[in-house]
Amino acid sequence: MANATKIQAQERTEKGTRAAVRLRCEGLVPANLYGHGQASQMIAVSEDVVNPLIRSGHKLVEITCGGKVETALVREVQWNSVDRVITHVDFMRIDVNERVDVIVPVVLKGTAPGVIGAGVLEQPVHTLHIEASAADVPDSIVIKIDQLQLGQSIHVRDLTDLPSGVTVKAPGDLVIVHIVVPRSQEAPVAEPNAAPVQPELVAKKKKEDEAAK
Amino acid sequence: MALMPKRVKHRKVQRGRIKGNATRGNTVSFGEFGLQAIHGGYVNATTIEACRVAANQYIRGEGRLFIRIFPSKPMTARPLETRMGTGKGEPDHWVAVVKPGTVMFEIAGASKESARDCFNRVAHKLPLGVRMVERRPGA
């Protein structure tokens, strides 16, 4: 397969936290390979291989493990949020001819004229749930915002130049990106010499409500 | 006006301990760039307000700021020049409990350079070690 990244993996026998920590100390990332009615397989992949793969956003891989080659999709990645390293990867076995559901990032291309005219670019949706042929899963969905003016938005239904065979599984009226007028972010001004405000007590309010009844 | 809860169950709470890293609120979720705590600690409501003002003055009209922490813990204090004893002090201010890894502020719609400069100003107001982080690949 042309667009699958080839990676070498090794089987791992030990499971559990300590075994995983030992693997990470050796520069390996624990991973699992599952799906297609076969038993889940515990594998380990080199960190030097996994890091560029995940950061590239590429999903389709060909895993060689114990002389067996399997095609899989990167399904889930676990991170250590403090050290910012990958701690575990889930690979899902697939058949290249089947259609799969994947979540891909949205990448905005170009500079919107509305931003130059004092607008703020807001992107409420950063990832899209799509269905595509396993062999043609795109790394990202690229959206051109060259024509986006102040007050305009791009919805899911406006995505017409998707890669062939890709269907977005999201409601058509979902806003992906829009340009809005900057919000006024002024805080309410407190009255000078006002008594410090204390929050209401839940139990006290209940008692007051009961007394009122 | 500084943030504080509208309703609480108890006026005073025990101090507690800040143990471990953040397991929630540790990713950039709303914007493109975030300010992540690398140490644990308490962030005062007035400090959050100072950060908000500093950030908004800088990114004025260029982006949007998200505040991901909320001061929900009351801290008590004793009046000045009083003797010890006679119970716990009265509620004095509100703090947000921040664990290492918490993304405290996020910026959307601004360039990386602007976000870095903005967070630099915010970081000077914070009592914790912080760093700027971007969205995770594929997230």
Short mmCIF file of N, CA and C in Angstrom, two decimals, chain A residues 11 70 81 129 202 209-210:
data_model
loop_
_atom_site.label_atom_id
_atom_site.label_comp_id
_atom_site.label_asym_id
_atom_site.label_seq_id
_atom_site.Cartn_x
_atom_site.Cartn_y
_atom_site.Cartn_z
N GLU A 11 6.60 -7.73 20.09
CA GLU A 11 5.58 -8.20 21.04
C GLU A 11 6.05 -7.94 22.46
N GLU A 70 0.46 -6.38 9.36
CA GLU A 70 -0.96 -6.07 9.52
C GLU A 70 -1.19 -4.59 9.24
N SER A 81 0.48 14.69 30.04
CA SER A 81 0.25 16.11 29.77
C SER A 81 1.32 16.99 30.39
N HIS A 129 -15.47 14.42 12.59
CA HIS A 129 -15.71 12.98 12.52
C HIS A 129 -16.06 12.66 11.06
N VAL A 202 -26.22 27.13 50.36
CA VAL A 202 -27.26 26.24 49.81
C VAL A 202 -28.26 25.86 50.89
N ASP A 209 -36.72 28.70 51.77
CA ASP A 209 -37.79 28.24 50.87
C ASP A 209 -38.86 27.48 51.63
N GLU A 210 -38.40 26.61 52.56
CA GLU A 210 -39.36 25.83 53.36
C GLU A 210 -40.20 26.74 54.24
#
